[in-house]
Amino acid sequence: MDPYDAQAIEAKWQEIWERERAFEVSNDPVQPKSYVLEQLPYPSGTLHMGHMLVYTIGDVVARFRRRNGMHVIHPMGWDSFGLPAENAAIRGGDPPRVSVERNIESIRASMKRIGWSYDWTRELSTHDPDYIRWQQWQFLRFFERGLAYRKPAPVKWCPVDQTVLANEQVTAEGRCERCGTLVETRLMEQWFFRITDYAQELLDDLDRVDYPDSIAGRQRNWIGRSEGAEIDFRIEELDEDVPVFTTRPDTLFGATFLVLAPEHELVTRIADRSDRAGEIHEYVRRAATKKTEERAAGEDKTGIDTGLHAVNPVNDERLPVFIADYVLTDYGTGAIMAVPAHDTRDFEFAQAYELPIRQVVRSRDGEVDESQAYTEHTDDEVLVNSGAFDGLPAPEGGRKIVERLAAEGRGKFTINFRIRDWGFSRQRYWGCPIPVVYCERDGIVGVDDADLPILLPEIEDYRPKGQPPLAQATEWVNTTCPRCGGPARRETETMDTFVDSSWYFLRYCDPRNEEEPFSSEVVNYWNPVDLYLGGTDHATMHMIYARFWIKVLNDLGCVDFREPFDAFFANGWVTLGNLKMSKRAGNIVGPDVFVERYGADACRLNIMFLGPADQDMEWTEASVEGMARFIRRLWRVVHEVAEAEPSTDGGAELARKVNETIAKATDDIGRRFAFNTAIAAVMELVNELSRDTAGPDSRFAAETAVSLIYPYAPHVAEELWERLGQEGRLYQAPWPAVDEAALERETFELVVQVNGKLRDRFEVPVDLPEDELVARAKASPKVQAFVDGQQIRRAIVVPRKLVNLVV
RNA sequence: GCCGGGGUGGCGAAAUUGGUCAUACGCGCCUGACUUAAAAUCAGGUGUCCCGCAAGGGGCGUGAGGGUUCGACUCCCUCCCCCGGCACCA
């Protein structure tokens, strides 16, 4: 037996797999198919243990499914646009394209060294010209349908640098990262996708996909559906209606003031009519410079009385109108009816500004609290101080109130979503250009399909200077209008990288198509993705955007499905010192050094054995050594078996163990995604095999152990498979099947309990009738000692397991 | 505040439908073998308390407290702690 040499074996098999094109897959519509997809990486410096985890899980599943007869597509690519590469360039590094392509080279080499079984012929980068081309093509279809549009929206603006800032360029203190100036919020025209049109469907379809509860819950929360009513309050002095959204129309009689967000469209006109115009403008200006975090913390409520009045449509009461920044402009209607008796925020504000507090619901058996207090909401409330609605249960009362207002045209039932349209324009360089021009005559005009792709021009300076960096490229910017031929300027903003990641899995299916983004036929064959794998950090934005994108493509007739991912598996974080590995924590550990020291197989086994893959796991180097030890042990035991002269006599114990292990390892990958216990089961088998490597079933046990460990440690498994004299490659070998007959037992170990406590166990034949089991249990001397002459009141028999005597 | 996950040996963890002395598998540690020695490897041990020279036997033990059950890590109730997400969302 030669010693185990991980480096040599892994190089050998990687070369063989590549030569034999083991993991390349055709688009022939063979069934069953399986699309195993991992979230594509951003090509920053090197791989880290988080990548190691998610890509190894995907690889284990892909290798397992191939050997179970599935036509498996398992692709990889690069999310290569985005801020880090651009920021590196600004700090004096290489241009984004150069650094990104260098990183891709190096990460690809690391991935190949780990032996992940990708079909590299399908590799793509989101900054590839043809990827840009077909993304722009799709954008134009969205644009034509009005699903991409421009509107003013708040952006972070540095008044000194005269530039828009990305959120991560604003410090925790709300200052510009570069110059330290307090950042302001400015309204600027931005591009949006109309994702809100799909809010209800995005919510409903969560019931049709198999996501973990936590992920589905987060998406539901993000979409944020709430049922309520919109009620019109008339502002007396302006003779203008202000709609407010409320989920508690039952408390309408308790409204004692009205509050508008500082950004509300009526604020200017209100200021004009108010004798406090100066103060109002000052308040609004201050609210705009307040950083969102501070505003959200909401430690003390501030606001300003406009002096104007709003009329409550339910009782014609005149209420003071306030402007206060605890009301958000982008939720509901940007205006609220304030019910301080039943809303904590309104209550705080009412206390601060000495406004009346009127209780209008009380619990059914409670009293009305006269102390101007806040009343906790309960499930069992009736209306009080609410005119004709007094005494009604709160939900019914609320309904009746809205019905009456609706009849008068002053209100309606409505559903409000928290999700907002997806702002996808970025005032940055390193992204996919938005293919439109601005024409003085025709306005915003989409570029002709024939002129795609619109590629990024080379520029000198990547810093935004009042304008997005692309504005410097004047030759590129100045163009002609595709419609009228007159002078026009190109859009200088680029797309959010979440656009890139909304359809990459479609392009993988048909990556070299030069006629269209993808062939619908091919995409419809491979999709939806059968198993999507990734971290929880993309549970909301990326996944919701991709789901939206697919729904639109379905509406456009490009794909015949409406959900991109049938199932999602969320892997846990890899932690070090109980902190999530991250650049910020400075505790990143990469696989490369361990692969070099212990081999890829040991590292793959280690990350899968560390703990349940969907939970956080603490990285320890000691455990990699343990896995290397296990591989050497496997190596030795298998060689002993290969060299032994098997005896013919011996029990069926080992054969049963082998079959039990097949059953467990198969269920653990196929159904439970419990990779750690599957590996443990194979270890148990190897331990048992090591006690007798020359038994009648030892060879069968060795072959099976090697076969079952293959998804985790494929290189050494292939090598040992070959050394056991097996025909063909393990990657093509069918996954072992359980021999049910071998699992059959003639006897089983009967557990005897007295009052639920185990007192004895012994082998009995499986076909013994229940009364005989009980008789044998009673006959046991150990059991008798505990029964101790007491009367046995009951005997519980669990077939094939135990007898419990109750005394 | 709301949503989700978790709490089991010295450590990572297992127990899949309530049913095998709970702790598989691995790490660490202890003892022994091999060695001049160490590493590596191999063999054995390793929850806790008590009785016993020993073989052996018994009690207690899955964050805390209650409950259901013949039987609870598993189900129910109350509570504590840790991690993640969302959050002035009306």
Coordinates of C-alpha atoms (C1' of nucleotides) in Angstrom, one line a residue, chain A residues 214 221 246-247 295 298 301 326 328 331 336 345 418 610 612 629 632 636 664 667 671-672 676 683-684 687 749 751 753 761 786 794 796 801 804, chain B residues 3-6 12-16 19-21 24-28 40-43 57-60 70-71 83-90:
Chain A
S214 CA -37.5 31.9 7.8
N221 CA -42.5 40.8 5.9
T246 CA -55.3 53.1 8.7
T247 CA -55.5 49.5 9.8
R295 CA -35.4 59.6 12.2
G298 CA -37.6 58.3 16.9
K301 CA -41.3 63.1 18.6
Y326 CA -42.5 60.4 12.6
L328 CA -43.2 58.4 6.7
Y331 CA -45.7 54.3 3.5
I336 CA -52.2 59.7 9.2
R345 CA -46.5 56.9 18.6
R418 CA -44.8 48.0 2.3
L610 CA -18.9 20.6 10.9
P612 CA -26.0 21.0 10.1
R629 CA -7.2 11.3 9.5
R632 CA -6.2 8.0 5.7
R636 CA -5.8 1.9 4.9
K664 CA -29.2 6.6 5.9
D667 CA -32.1 9.8 2.9
R671 CA -34.4 14.4 1.6
R672 CA -32.9 15.9 4.8
N676 CA -23.0 15.7 8.7
M683 CA -17.6 6.6 9.4
E684 CA -19.5 4.1 11.5
N687 CA -15.2 1.6 11.9
E749 CA -33.3 -6.6 21.0
V751 CA -36.2 -3.5 25.7
Q753 CA -39.1 -1.1 31.0
R761 CA -32.8 -6.0 27.2
F786 CA -37.9 -4.1 40.1
R794 CA -50.6 -2.7 32.6
I796 CA -47.5 -1.7 26.9
K801 CA -39.2 -2.4 20.2
N804 CA -43.2 -1.5 29.4
Chain B
rC3 C1' -40.9 37.5 12.4
rG4 C1' -37.4 33.4 12.3
rG5 C1' -33.5 30.1 14.4
rG6 C1' -31.2 28.2 18.7
rG12 C1' -18.6 20.7 17.2
rA13 C1' -22.8 17.9 17.5
rA14 C1' -26.6 13.0 17.2
rA15 C1' -31.3 11.0 18.6
rU16 C1' -35.9 11.5 11.4
rG19 C1' -40.5 4.3 22.4
rU20 C1' -33.1 1.0 23.0
rC21 C1' -29.6 2.6 29.9
rA24 C1' -24.0 8.4 17.6
rC25 C1' -19.9 10.5 14.7
rG26 C1' -15.8 13.7 15.2
rC27 C1' -12.5 17.0 18.1
rG28 C1' -10.0 17.4 22.7
rA40 C1' 2.2 9.6 12.9
rU41 C1' -0.5 5.1 13.7
rC42 C1' -3.0 1.4 16.7
rA43 C1' -5.9 -0.4 21.2
rG57 C1' -25.1 -1.8 41.2
rG58 C1' -28.0 2.6 42.1
rG59 C1' -29.6 7.9 41.9
rC60 C1' -29.5 12.4 39.0
rC70 C1' -47.3 3.8 30.6
rG71 C1' -43.1 6.5 28.5
rC83 C1' -28.1 34.6 17.4
rG84 C1' -30.3 36.6 12.8
rG85 C1' -33.9 39.6 10.2
rC86 C1' -37.5 43.7 10.0
rA87 C1' -38.9 48.1 12.5
rC88 C1' -42.0 55.6 14.1
rC89 C1' -45.0 50.6 8.4
rA90 C1' -50.2 54.0 11.0

